[in-house]
mmCIF file of C-alpha atoms and ligand atoms in Angstrom:
data_model
loop_
_atom_site.group_PDB
_atom_site.id
_atom_site.type_symbol
_atom_site.label_atom_id
_atom_site.label_comp_id
_atom_site.label_asym_id
_atom_site.label_seq_id
_atom_site.Cartn_x
_atom_site.Cartn_y
_atom_site.Cartn_z
ATOM 1 C CA MET V 1 -11.410 -17.399 -4.348
ATOM 2 C CA LYS V 2 -8.168 -15.668 -3.199
ATOM 3 C CA ILE V 3 -6.021 -13.408 -4.075
ATOM 4 C CA LEU V 4 -2.695 -12.285 -2.947
ATOM 5 C CA VAL V 5 -1.029 -8.943 -3.651
ATOM 6 C CA ILE V 6 2.859 -8.035 -3.498
ATOM 7 C CA ASN V 7 3.958 -4.348 -3.736
ATOM 8 C CA CYS V 8 7.427 -4.760 -3.641
ATOM 9 C CA GLY V 9 10.344 -1.601 -3.217
ATOM 10 C CA SER V 10 13.245 -1.702 -2.506
ATOM 11 C CA SER V 11 13.883 -2.589 1.384
ATOM 12 C CA SER V 12 10.530 -2.987 2.298
ATOM 13 C CA LEU V 13 7.535 -5.366 0.843
ATOM 14 C CA LYS V 14 3.335 -4.809 1.451
ATOM 15 C CA TYR V 15 1.111 -7.474 0.681
ATOM 16 C CA GLN V 16 -2.401 -7.966 1.300
ATOM 17 C CA LEU V 17 -5.177 -10.862 0.893
ATOM 18 C CA ILE V 18 -8.321 -10.370 -0.385
ATOM 19 C CA ASP V 19 -11.036 -12.062 -1.059
ATOM 20 C CA MET V 20 -12.403 -11.594 -4.712
ATOM 21 C CA ASN V 21 -15.974 -13.124 -3.691
ATOM 22 C CA ASN V 22 -17.187 -9.472 -2.070
ATOM 23 C CA GLU V 23 -13.740 -8.287 -2.525
ATOM 24 C CA SER V 24 -13.069 -8.017 0.938
ATOM 25 C CA VAL V 25 -9.731 -7.975 2.744
ATOM 26 C CA LEU V 26 -8.965 -10.579 4.218
ATOM 27 C CA THR V 27 -5.343 -8.931 6.398
ATOM 28 C CA LYS V 28 -2.525 -7.159 5.097
ATOM 29 C CA GLY V 29 0.728 -6.015 6.709
ATOM 30 C CA LEU V 30 4.020 -4.633 5.992
ATOM 31 C CA VAL V 31 7.636 -5.520 6.278
ATOM 32 C CA GLU V 32 10.218 -3.454 6.316
ATOM 33 C CA ARG V 33 14.427 -3.006 6.472
ATOM 34 C CA ILE V 34 14.502 -6.343 4.351
ATOM 35 C CA GLY V 35 18.179 -6.392 3.849
ATOM 36 C CA ILE V 36 19.100 -4.740 7.313
ATOM 37 C CA ASP V 37 19.495 -4.694 10.466
ATOM 38 C CA GLY V 38 16.328 -4.452 12.497
ATOM 39 C CA ALA V 39 14.052 -5.930 9.526
ATOM 40 C CA LYS V 40 10.184 -6.456 11.246
ATOM 41 C CA LEU V 41 6.829 -8.065 9.501
ATOM 42 C CA GLU V 42 3.628 -6.458 10.768
ATOM 43 C CA GLN V 43 0.755 -8.551 10.029
ATOM 44 C CA LYS V 44 -3.434 -7.127 10.727
ATOM 45 C CA THR V 45 -6.017 -9.191 10.328
ATOM 46 C CA PRO V 46 -9.375 -7.514 11.202
ATOM 47 C CA GLY V 47 -10.896 -9.346 14.345
ATOM 48 C CA LYS V 48 -7.613 -10.533 14.999
ATOM 49 C CA GLU V 49 -4.886 -9.084 16.871
ATOM 50 C CA LYS V 50 -1.469 -7.532 15.469
ATOM 51 C CA TYR V 51 1.178 -9.409 14.335
ATOM 52 C CA ILE V 52 5.178 -8.959 14.342
ATOM 53 C CA VAL V 53 7.659 -10.216 13.643
ATOM 54 C CA GLU V 54 11.767 -8.860 14.775
ATOM 55 C CA THR V 55 13.603 -11.685 12.314
ATOM 56 C CA GLU V 56 16.594 -10.853 10.064
ATOM 57 C CA MET V 57 15.815 -10.944 6.398
ATOM 58 C CA LYS V 58 18.351 -11.048 4.063
ATOM 59 C CA ASP V 59 16.603 -11.375 1.125
ATOM 60 C CA HIS V 60 12.978 -10.716 -0.870
ATOM 61 C CA LYS V 61 12.928 -14.619 -0.589
ATOM 62 C CA LYS V 62 12.936 -14.322 3.059
ATOM 63 C CA ALA V 63 10.178 -11.807 3.564
ATOM 64 C CA ILE V 64 8.445 -13.829 1.609
ATOM 65 C CA GLU V 65 8.615 -17.041 2.872
ATOM 66 C CA LEU V 66 8.116 -15.057 6.394
ATOM 67 C CA VAL V 67 4.772 -13.598 4.347
ATOM 68 C CA PHE V 68 3.702 -17.026 3.723
ATOM 69 C CA THR V 69 4.026 -17.890 6.779
ATOM 70 C CA ALA V 70 2.034 -14.851 8.567
ATOM 71 C CA LEU V 71 -0.967 -15.382 6.067
ATOM 72 C CA THR V 72 -1.186 -19.031 7.379
ATOM 73 C CA ASP V 73 -0.858 -18.284 11.284
ATOM 74 C CA GLU V 74 -2.940 -20.397 13.111
ATOM 75 C CA LYS V 75 -4.060 -17.383 15.911
ATOM 76 C CA PHE V 76 -2.875 -14.601 13.621
ATOM 77 C CA GLY V 77 -2.604 -15.521 10.328
ATOM 78 C CA ALA V 78 -6.662 -14.924 7.150
ATOM 79 C CA VAL V 79 -5.737 -19.003 5.672
ATOM 80 C CA LYS V 80 -5.576 -22.912 6.762
ATOM 81 C CA SER V 81 -2.904 -22.742 3.275
ATOM 82 C CA LEU V 82 -1.499 -21.485 1.309
ATOM 83 C CA ASP V 83 -3.392 -24.088 -2.023
ATOM 84 C CA GLU V 84 -6.846 -21.888 0.072
ATOM 85 C CA ILE V 85 -4.532 -18.635 -2.489
ATOM 86 C CA GLY V 86 -6.071 -18.628 -6.360
ATOM 87 C CA ALA V 87 -2.881 -16.656 -7.489
ATOM 88 C CA ILE V 88 0.155 -14.368 -6.924
ATOM 89 C CA GLY V 89 -1.030 -10.760 -8.168
ATOM 90 C CA HIS V 90 2.234 -7.829 -8.565
ATOM 91 C CA ARG V 91 2.748 -3.961 -8.839
ATOM 92 C CA VAL V 92 5.552 -4.032 -11.496
ATOM 93 C CA VAL V 93 6.552 -0.437 -12.316
ATOM 94 C CA HIS V 94 8.486 -0.111 -15.454
ATOM 95 C CA GLY V 95 7.167 -1.737 -18.261
ATOM 96 C CA GLY V 96 8.244 -0.682 -21.657
ATOM 97 C CA GLU V 97 6.860 -0.126 -24.381
ATOM 98 C CA LYS V 98 6.303 -4.039 -25.142
ATOM 99 C CA ILE V 99 3.631 -3.868 -22.144
ATOM 100 C CA THR V 100 0.134 -3.254 -22.494
ATOM 101 C CA GLU V 101 -1.290 -4.647 -19.919
ATOM 102 C CA SER V 102 -1.287 -6.950 -17.016
ATOM 103 C CA THR V 103 -0.252 -9.881 -18.321
ATOM 104 C CA LEU V 104 0.970 -13.928 -16.813
ATOM 105 C CA VAL V 105 4.551 -14.372 -15.539
ATOM 106 C CA ASP V 106 6.279 -16.574 -18.178
ATOM 107 C CA GLU V 107 11.140 -15.976 -18.843
ATOM 108 C CA GLU V 108 10.025 -13.146 -21.892
ATOM 109 C CA VAL V 109 7.632 -10.666 -19.189
ATOM 110 C CA LYS V 110 10.607 -11.105 -16.398
ATOM 111 C CA SER V 111 12.961 -10.610 -18.703
ATOM 112 C CA ILE V 112 11.024 -7.857 -20.143
ATOM 113 C CA ILE V 113 11.269 -6.523 -16.033
ATOM 114 C CA GLU V 114 14.708 -6.632 -16.515
ATOM 115 C CA ASP V 115 15.541 -4.533 -19.706
ATOM 116 C CA CYS V 116 13.354 -1.734 -17.923
ATOM 117 C CA PHE V 117 15.556 -1.951 -14.834
ATOM 118 C CA VAL V 118 17.413 1.527 -16.154
ATOM 119 C CA PHE V 119 14.341 3.051 -16.021
ATOM 120 C CA ALA V 120 13.718 2.226 -12.813
ATOM 121 C CA PRO V 121 15.906 1.343 -11.291
ATOM 122 C CA LEU V 122 14.635 1.379 -7.488
ATOM 123 C CA HIS V 123 11.779 -0.436 -8.194
ATOM 124 C CA ASN V 124 11.838 -3.460 -10.797
ATOM 125 C CA PRO V 125 14.212 -4.953 -9.655
ATOM 126 C CA ALA V 126 12.798 -5.072 -6.359
ATOM 127 C CA ASN V 127 9.303 -6.400 -8.687
ATOM 128 C CA LEU V 128 11.111 -9.024 -9.729
ATOM 129 C CA LEU V 129 13.035 -10.090 -6.787
ATOM 130 C CA GLY V 130 9.882 -10.816 -5.331
ATOM 131 C CA ILE V 131 8.255 -12.162 -8.310
ATOM 132 C CA LYS V 132 11.155 -14.975 -8.656
ATOM 133 C CA ALA V 133 11.115 -15.940 -4.496
ATOM 134 C CA CYS V 134 7.025 -16.525 -5.394
ATOM 135 C CA GLU V 135 7.691 -19.215 -7.920
ATOM 136 C CA GLU V 136 10.039 -20.730 -6.271
ATOM 137 C CA ILE V 137 8.516 -20.073 -3.380
ATOM 138 C CA ALA V 138 5.210 -21.776 -3.972
ATOM 139 C CA PRO V 139 5.653 -23.599 -7.697
ATOM 140 C CA GLY V 140 2.467 -23.808 -9.789
ATOM 141 C CA LYS V 141 1.010 -21.193 -8.643
ATOM 142 C CA PRO V 142 -0.047 -18.073 -11.094
ATOM 143 C CA ASN V 143 1.693 -14.950 -11.180
ATOM 144 C CA VAL V 144 0.042 -11.771 -12.714
ATOM 145 C CA ALA V 145 2.615 -8.509 -13.217
ATOM 146 C CA VAL V 146 -0.231 -5.219 -13.229
ATOM 147 C CA PHE V 147 1.963 -2.702 -15.105
ATOM 148 C CA ASP V 148 2.504 0.940 -13.466
ATOM 149 C CA THR V 149 3.045 2.169 -16.847
ATOM 150 C CA ALA V 150 0.772 -0.216 -18.727
ATOM 151 C CA PHE V 151 -2.281 1.565 -18.530
ATOM 152 C CA HIS V 152 -0.365 4.754 -20.469
ATOM 153 C CA GLN V 153 0.302 2.779 -23.379
ATOM 154 C CA THR V 154 -2.413 4.524 -25.529
ATOM 155 C CA MET V 155 -1.520 8.023 -25.211
ATOM 156 C CA PRO V 156 -0.525 9.623 -29.496
ATOM 157 C CA ALA V 157 3.096 9.252 -29.648
ATOM 158 C CA SER V 158 2.223 13.026 -30.488
ATOM 159 C CA ASN V 159 2.010 13.198 -26.620
ATOM 160 C CA TYR V 160 4.531 10.758 -25.349
ATOM 161 C CA MET V 161 7.048 12.148 -27.551
ATOM 162 C CA TYR V 162 10.793 13.929 -26.115
ATOM 163 C CA ALA V 163 11.096 16.873 -29.013
ATOM 164 C CA ILE V 164 14.783 15.248 -29.218
ATOM 165 C CA PRO V 165 16.547 13.465 -32.143
ATOM 166 C CA TYR V 166 14.459 10.774 -32.852
ATOM 167 C CA GLU V 167 17.249 8.580 -32.890
ATOM 168 C CA TYR V 168 17.433 8.664 -29.147
ATOM 169 C CA TYR V 169 14.099 7.222 -28.771
ATOM 170 C CA GLU V 170 14.922 4.406 -31.247
ATOM 171 C CA LYS V 171 17.652 3.747 -30.073
ATOM 172 C CA TYR V 172 17.127 4.056 -25.840
ATOM 173 C CA GLY V 173 13.419 4.477 -25.930
ATOM 174 C CA LEU V 174 13.991 7.772 -24.148
ATOM 175 C CA ARG V 175 9.917 8.882 -24.301
ATOM 176 C CA LYS V 176 7.274 9.593 -21.774
ATOM 177 C CA TYR V 177 5.355 6.274 -20.336
ATOM 178 C CA GLY V 178 3.339 7.358 -17.228
ATOM 179 C CA PHE V 179 3.052 6.087 -13.363
ATOM 180 C CA HIS V 180 0.532 5.761 -11.645
ATOM 181 C CA GLY V 181 -1.661 3.825 -13.612
ATOM 182 C CA THR V 182 -3.371 0.860 -12.772
ATOM 183 C CA SER V 183 -4.999 4.281 -9.873
ATOM 184 C CA HIS V 184 -5.708 6.237 -13.133
ATOM 185 C CA ASN V 185 -7.301 3.265 -14.193
ATOM 186 C CA PHE V 186 -9.550 2.424 -10.832
ATOM 187 C CA ILE V 187 -10.116 5.837 -11.280
ATOM 188 C CA THR V 188 -11.348 5.950 -14.689
ATOM 189 C CA ASN V 189 -13.731 2.299 -13.737
ATOM 190 C CA ARG V 190 -14.592 3.445 -10.560
ATOM 191 C CA MET V 191 -16.436 7.086 -12.635
ATOM 192 C CA ALA V 192 -17.969 5.065 -15.636
ATOM 193 C CA GLU V 193 -19.932 2.580 -13.051
ATOM 194 C CA ILE V 194 -20.322 7.034 -11.269
ATOM 195 C CA LEU V 195 -21.399 9.131 -14.424
ATOM 196 C CA LYS V 196 -23.798 5.559 -15.496
ATOM 197 C CA LYS V 197 -21.755 5.588 -18.853
ATOM 198 C CA GLU V 198 -20.048 3.190 -20.928
ATOM 199 C CA LYS V 199 -16.042 4.059 -19.843
ATOM 200 C CA SER V 200 -15.456 4.722 -23.868
ATOM 201 C CA GLU V 201 -17.338 7.669 -23.975
ATOM 202 C CA ILE V 202 -16.370 9.719 -20.442
ATOM 203 C CA ASN V 203 -13.493 11.879 -20.982
ATOM 204 C CA ILE V 204 -12.342 12.714 -17.490
ATOM 205 C CA VAL V 205 -8.866 14.123 -15.712
ATOM 206 C CA THR V 206 -7.659 12.187 -13.123
ATOM 207 C CA LEU V 207 -5.889 13.693 -9.950
ATOM 208 C CA HIS V 208 -3.592 11.952 -8.059
ATOM 209 C CA LEU V 209 -1.738 13.360 -5.340
ATOM 210 C CA GLY V 210 -0.041 11.886 -2.896
ATOM 211 C CA ASN V 211 3.337 11.861 -2.171
ATOM 212 C CA GLY V 212 3.800 11.315 -6.203
ATOM 213 C CA SER V 213 1.653 13.266 -7.805
ATOM 214 C CA SER V 214 0.256 12.334 -11.207
ATOM 215 C CA LEU V 215 -2.535 14.250 -13.626
ATOM 216 C CA ALA V 216 -3.763 11.910 -16.475
ATOM 217 C CA ALA V 217 -6.453 13.283 -18.917
ATOM 218 C CA ILE V 218 -8.698 10.301 -20.679
ATOM 219 C CA LYS V 219 -10.318 10.537 -23.883
ATOM 220 C CA SER V 220 -13.624 7.939 -24.281
ATOM 221 C CA GLY V 221 -12.393 5.845 -21.133
ATOM 222 C CA LYS V 222 -8.214 5.812 -22.089
ATOM 223 C CA CYS V 223 -5.311 7.596 -21.175
ATOM 224 C CA TYR V 224 -4.005 10.515 -23.494
ATOM 225 C CA ASP V 225 -2.095 12.021 -22.030
ATOM 226 C CA THR V 226 0.256 11.965 -18.293
ATOM 227 C CA THR V 227 2.191 13.878 -16.065
ATOM 228 C CA MET V 228 4.864 11.469 -15.629
ATOM 229 C CA GLY V 229 7.108 10.737 -18.024
ATOM 230 C CA LEU V 230 10.124 8.683 -18.922
ATOM 231 C CA THR V 231 10.266 8.392 -15.226
ATOM 232 C CA THR V 232 8.333 9.239 -11.901
ATOM 233 C CA LEU V 233 10.435 12.654 -12.082
ATOM 234 C CA GLU V 234 8.091 14.512 -15.017
ATOM 235 C CA GLY V 235 5.740 16.857 -14.325
ATOM 236 C CA LEU V 236 3.996 17.848 -10.656
ATOM 237 C CA VAL V 237 6.263 19.929 -7.872
ATOM 238 C CA MET V 238 5.969 16.554 -5.680
ATOM 239 C CA GLY V 239 6.711 15.873 -1.915
ATOM 240 C CA THR V 240 10.443 15.684 -2.607
ATOM 241 C CA ARG V 241 10.696 15.461 -6.536
ATOM 242 C CA SER V 242 11.281 18.567 -8.698
ATOM 243 C CA GLY V 243 8.878 17.729 -11.270
ATOM 244 C CA ASP V 244 9.039 20.272 -14.791
ATOM 245 C CA LEU V 245 11.944 22.170 -15.290
ATOM 246 C CA ASP V 246 14.638 23.454 -17.558
ATOM 247 C CA ALA V 247 16.904 20.696 -17.893
ATOM 248 C CA THR V 248 20.168 23.182 -17.828
ATOM 249 C CA VAL V 249 19.289 23.992 -14.692
ATOM 250 C CA VAL V 250 20.401 19.598 -14.400
ATOM 251 C CA THR V 251 23.403 20.825 -16.731
ATOM 252 C CA PHE V 252 24.335 23.791 -15.172
ATOM 253 C CA LEU V 253 24.496 22.281 -11.464
ATOM 254 C CA GLN V 254 26.413 19.471 -12.903
ATOM 255 C CA GLU V 255 29.145 21.872 -13.632
ATOM 256 C CA LYS V 256 28.955 24.413 -11.019
ATOM 257 C CA GLU V 257 28.985 21.946 -8.100
ATOM 258 C CA ASN V 258 30.976 18.840 -9.310
ATOM 259 C CA LEU V 259 27.927 16.651 -10.090
ATOM 260 C CA SER V 260 27.389 13.267 -11.306
ATOM 261 C CA PRO V 261 24.152 11.639 -13.088
ATOM 262 C CA ALA V 262 23.520 8.927 -9.702
ATOM 263 C CA GLU V 263 23.657 12.604 -7.303
ATOM 264 C CA ILE V 264 22.070 15.260 -9.341
ATOM 265 C CA ASN V 265 19.437 11.810 -9.961
ATOM 266 C CA ASN V 266 18.887 11.509 -5.753
ATOM 267 C CA ILE V 267 19.180 15.987 -5.814
ATOM 268 C CA LEU V 268 15.293 15.992 -7.756
ATOM 269 C CA ASN V 269 13.801 12.302 -7.048
ATOM 270 C CA LYS V 270 14.854 12.923 -2.407
ATOM 271 C CA LYS V 271 16.101 16.160 -2.161
ATOM 272 C CA SER V 272 13.333 18.546 -3.984
ATOM 273 C CA GLY V 273 9.774 19.185 -4.681
ATOM 274 C CA VAL V 274 7.888 21.427 -1.482
ATOM 275 C CA LEU V 275 10.764 20.045 0.627
ATOM 276 C CA GLY V 276 13.384 21.200 -1.099
ATOM 277 C CA VAL V 277 11.608 24.361 -1.614
ATOM 278 C CA SER V 278 10.676 24.228 2.447
ATOM 279 C CA GLN V 279 13.129 23.479 3.289
ATOM 280 C CA LEU V 280 11.497 22.095 6.780
ATOM 281 C CA SER V 281 8.860 19.430 5.340
ATOM 282 C CA SER V 282 7.281 16.679 2.420
ATOM 283 C CA ASP V 283 4.944 15.641 4.317
ATOM 284 C CA PHE V 284 1.352 18.818 2.895
ATOM 285 C CA ARG V 285 -0.012 18.096 6.983
ATOM 286 C CA ASP V 286 3.033 19.816 8.484
ATOM 287 C CA LEU V 287 3.222 22.154 5.381
ATOM 288 C CA GLU V 288 -0.531 23.760 5.485
ATOM 289 C CA ASN V 289 0.174 23.495 9.481
ATOM 290 C CA ALA V 290 3.449 25.414 8.900
ATOM 291 C CA ALA V 291 1.729 28.169 6.508
ATOM 292 C CA ASN V 292 -1.520 28.858 8.579
ATOM 293 C CA GLU V 293 1.305 29.421 11.125
ATOM 294 C CA GLY V 294 2.299 32.256 8.245
ATOM 295 C CA ASN V 295 6.256 30.064 7.608
ATOM 296 C CA LYS V 296 6.660 32.113 3.613
ATOM 297 C CA GLN V 297 9.072 28.610 2.813
ATOM 298 C CA ALA V 298 5.663 26.551 3.434
ATOM 299 C CA GLN V 299 3.689 28.513 1.893
ATOM 300 C CA LEU V 300 5.539 28.750 -1.812
ATOM 301 C CA ALA V 301 5.924 25.774 -1.535
ATOM 302 C CA LEU V 302 2.253 24.944 -1.300
ATOM 303 C CA ASP V 303 1.451 27.950 -4.430
ATOM 304 C CA MET V 304 4.124 25.938 -6.849
ATOM 305 C CA PHE V 305 2.448 23.139 -6.509
ATOM 306 C CA VAL V 306 -1.267 23.976 -6.303
ATOM 307 C CA GLY V 307 0.315 26.052 -9.263
ATOM 308 C CA ARG V 308 1.691 23.044 -11.455
ATOM 309 C CA VAL V 309 -1.046 21.132 -10.742
ATOM 310 C CA LYS V 310 -3.559 24.559 -12.178
ATOM 311 C CA LYS V 311 -1.126 24.396 -15.405
ATOM 312 C CA TYR V 312 -1.439 20.886 -16.088
ATOM 313 C CA LEU V 313 -5.818 21.274 -15.397
ATOM 314 C CA GLY V 314 -5.881 23.451 -17.958
ATOM 315 C CA ALA V 315 -4.521 22.109 -20.449
ATOM 316 C CA TYR V 316 -5.688 18.488 -20.107
ATOM 317 C CA MET V 317 -9.085 20.493 -20.392
ATOM 318 C CA ALA V 318 -8.066 22.190 -23.496
ATOM 319 C CA GLN V 319 -6.751 18.612 -24.870
ATOM 320 C CA LEU V 320 -9.823 17.158 -24.073
ATOM 321 C CA GLY V 321 -12.240 19.201 -25.540
ATOM 322 C CA ARG V 322 -15.268 17.968 -23.873
ATOM 323 C CA VAL V 323 -14.632 17.328 -20.103
ATOM 324 C CA ASP V 324 -18.071 15.074 -18.082
ATOM 325 C CA ALA V 325 -15.600 15.143 -15.092
ATOM 326 C CA ILE V 326 -12.346 16.669 -12.717
ATOM 327 C CA VAL V 327 -11.640 13.675 -10.585
ATOM 328 C CA PHE V 328 -8.862 13.957 -7.548
ATOM 329 C CA THR V 329 -7.131 10.997 -5.279
ATOM 330 C CA GLY V 330 -4.449 9.501 -3.655
ATOM 331 C CA GLY V 331 -2.980 10.871 0.085
ATOM 332 C CA ILE V 332 -3.710 14.961 -0.677
ATOM 333 C CA GLY V 333 -6.308 15.368 -3.362
ATOM 334 C CA GLU V 334 -8.487 12.461 -0.908
ATOM 335 C CA ASN V 335 -7.751 14.434 2.441
ATOM 336 C CA SER V 336 -6.855 17.678 2.126
ATOM 337 C CA LYS V 337 -9.629 19.857 1.364
ATOM 338 C CA THR V 338 -7.502 23.335 0.652
ATOM 339 C CA MET V 339 -5.721 22.406 -1.864
ATOM 340 C CA ARG V 340 -8.669 20.965 -3.995
ATOM 341 C CA ALA V 341 -10.206 24.418 -3.337
ATOM 342 C CA ASP V 342 -7.241 25.661 -4.268
ATOM 343 C CA ILE V 343 -6.466 23.872 -7.237
ATOM 344 C CA VAL V 344 -10.096 24.926 -8.905
ATOM 345 C CA ALA V 345 -10.368 27.529 -6.853
ATOM 346 C CA GLY V 346 -11.080 30.945 -10.357
ATOM 347 C CA MET V 347 -11.986 28.808 -12.461
ATOM 348 C CA GLU V 348 -15.531 28.544 -12.287
ATOM 349 C CA GLU V 349 -16.050 30.667 -16.037
ATOM 350 C CA LEU V 350 -14.046 27.133 -17.046
ATOM 351 C CA GLY V 351 -16.543 25.329 -16.464
ATOM 352 C CA LEU V 352 -15.050 24.233 -12.453
ATOM 353 C CA VAL V 353 -17.629 24.851 -9.316
ATOM 354 C CA LEU V 354 -16.641 24.386 -5.424
ATOM 355 C CA ASP V 355 -18.987 23.072 -3.286
ATOM 356 C CA ILE V 356 -17.657 24.585 -0.057
ATOM 357 C CA LYS V 357 -19.715 22.357 2.051
ATOM 358 C CA LYS V 358 -19.394 19.146 0.044
ATOM 359 C CA ASN V 359 -15.821 19.784 -0.306
ATOM 360 C CA ASP V 360 -15.293 20.036 3.513
ATOM 361 C CA MET V 361 -14.857 16.020 4.481
ATOM 362 C CA ARG V 362 -11.835 13.683 3.317
ATOM 363 C CA GLY V 363 -11.380 10.075 2.837
ATOM 364 C CA GLU V 364 -14.776 9.450 1.198
ATOM 365 C CA GLU V 365 -16.241 9.275 -2.482
ATOM 366 C CA ALA V 366 -18.478 12.326 -3.060
ATOM 367 C CA LEU V 367 -19.539 14.953 -5.740
ATOM 368 C CA ILE V 368 -17.779 18.014 -3.916
ATOM 369 C CA SER V 369 -19.913 19.969 -6.970
ATOM 370 C CA THR V 370 -22.041 22.481 -7.276
ATOM 371 C CA ASP V 371 -25.301 21.873 -8.635
ATOM 372 C CA GLU V 372 -24.828 24.591 -10.893
ATOM 373 C CA SER V 373 -20.835 22.961 -12.492
ATOM 374 C CA LYS V 374 -20.276 22.007 -16.075
ATOM 375 C CA ILE V 375 -18.105 20.034 -15.495
ATOM 376 C CA LYS V 376 -18.381 17.800 -11.588
ATOM 377 C CA ILE V 377 -15.815 17.480 -9.273
ATOM 378 C CA TYR V 378 -15.328 14.225 -7.305
ATOM 379 C CA VAL V 379 -12.179 12.338 -4.513
ATOM 380 C CA VAL V 380 -12.334 8.765 -5.119
ATOM 381 C CA PRO V 381 -9.633 7.350 -3.158
ATOM 382 C CA THR V 382 -8.189 5.045 -4.876
ATOM 383 C CA ASN V 383 -7.180 1.118 -4.264
ATOM 384 C CA GLU V 384 -4.442 0.860 -6.615
ATOM 385 C CA GLU V 385 -4.297 -3.385 -4.761
ATOM 386 C CA LEU V 386 -8.049 -3.411 -5.546
ATOM 387 C CA MET V 387 -6.809 -2.827 -9.006
ATOM 388 C CA ILE V 388 -3.796 -5.538 -8.719
ATOM 389 C CA ALA V 389 -5.754 -8.611 -7.514
ATOM 390 C CA ARG V 390 -9.285 -7.266 -10.408
ATOM 391 C CA ASP V 391 -6.532 -7.583 -13.266
ATOM 392 C CA THR V 392 -4.689 -11.184 -11.306
ATOM 393 C CA LEU V 393 -8.404 -12.926 -10.938
ATOM 394 C CA ARG V 394 -8.860 -11.721 -14.638
ATOM 395 C CA PHE V 395 -5.732 -14.922 -15.908
ATOM 396 C CA LEU V 396 -7.700 -17.527 -13.872
HETATM 397 P P1 AMP H 1 0.079 8.469 -0.659
HETATM 398 O O1 AMP H 1 0.979 9.148 -1.360
HETATM 399 O O2 AMP H 1 -0.964 9.418 -1.636
HETATM 400 O O3 AMP H 1 0.078 8.240 0.827
HETATM 401 O O4 AMP H 1 0.336 10.890 -0.138
HETATM 402 C C1 AMP H 1 1.113 11.108 1.248
HETATM 403 C C2 AMP H 1 0.672 12.715 1.241
HETATM 404 O O5 AMP H 1 -0.848 12.573 1.485
HETATM 405 C C3 AMP H 1 1.614 13.143 2.392
HETATM 406 O O6 AMP H 1 2.167 14.253 1.548
HETATM 407 C C4 AMP H 1 0.580 13.517 3.506
HETATM 408 O O7 AMP H 1 1.026 14.305 4.395
HETATM 409 C C5 AMP H 1 -0.833 13.977 2.670
HETATM 410 N N1 AMP H 1 -1.965 13.882 3.516
HETATM 411 C C6 AMP H 1 -2.114 13.247 3.735
HETATM 412 N N2 AMP H 1 -3.283 13.725 4.406
HETATM 413 C C7 AMP H 1 -3.803 14.147 4.933
HETATM 414 C C8 AMP H 1 -4.787 15.546 4.909
HETATM 415 N N3 AMP H 1 -5.762 14.947 5.985
HETATM 416 N N4 AMP H 1 -3.591 17.375 4.987
HETATM 417 C C9 AMP H 1 -3.310 17.076 4.086
HETATM 418 N N5 AMP H 1 -2.397 16.372 3.784
HETATM 419 C C10 AMP H 1 -2.455 14.903 4.557
#
């Protein structure tokens, strides 16, 4: 059985075709600049040359038509006909409160995705366009929506409510939803295998650290708390997002700088985080290099990132009481030995003892704590596309 996984952004689209017999990637591709001049599709099928198409793509439907053509291309493609593809799994960012797990797309699901446009204005409209385009171009093929928020729906109200008048929750659904759920879910499943326990027996903290970052406290295999909130802005200091701040900073800046809601949103989401503090880069490789050369603002940005992660890690360990393992994943979690070491530094008395030698690696699954460490420390590369494909397969 072959499953196509689609991740639609506002002007881009990533896809992978996965053979579920052995979970291997048959081909993967990226479409960029949809609806903008200079649109381009790039596909790489193992053992074949890269396939590049540069042509006008006025919308997501045109982009998906080109993806289907690329998938079935005789020279560069991975399948002879679309009939070989059993179903399509779509990443959808926000599913609100009604969606608690992956689901087969029908009219009701599409209307829920639309209802959540207000909380994910950049992502949900694009996700829905991708689904609708697939329905039109490949009628009859099952489409499954896999939501970033779904895994976090097990949080207790005491963790997901904001302490503002209750009527705003009732009126607008203002609460913490959490994101990166597909990644936290994938890691939780993998950790149950690694620890050789039932999922319902494990308590772990998952640290998804990338351009966007979030931690999740997993209690008895289910999400108990997570750092992102109503949107992907809350929680950790990220590449370009501020994470937590006193809400008065927002109203103060709006007033002093005469900013509209859209403008302040743009500053907090796109111009803040380690980029805003360092005034240099959102990329942790650039920041680590600059800090090593003595750049104080780059060092400050990294220290703020580490400090915030540590603060939530400690909080989640306190919330869980018993912790079997903590797990690093995401671009930074998988690749930066310095960030991993800095985050757990000084937590030996709390049960986290890093093995410096084992930590000296990147991009692989590994146990990086010492034998004496009461709580195990792991690196587990995430694989959101595979998680989406696995969830999609369940519906066939
Ligand atoms: P992601 O959003 O999960 O793809 O992660 C992207 C982030 O991972 C970027 O900030 C990269 O700088 C960071 N990253 C990737 N490789 C490394 C590395 N070797 N050292 C430090 N950071 C890295």
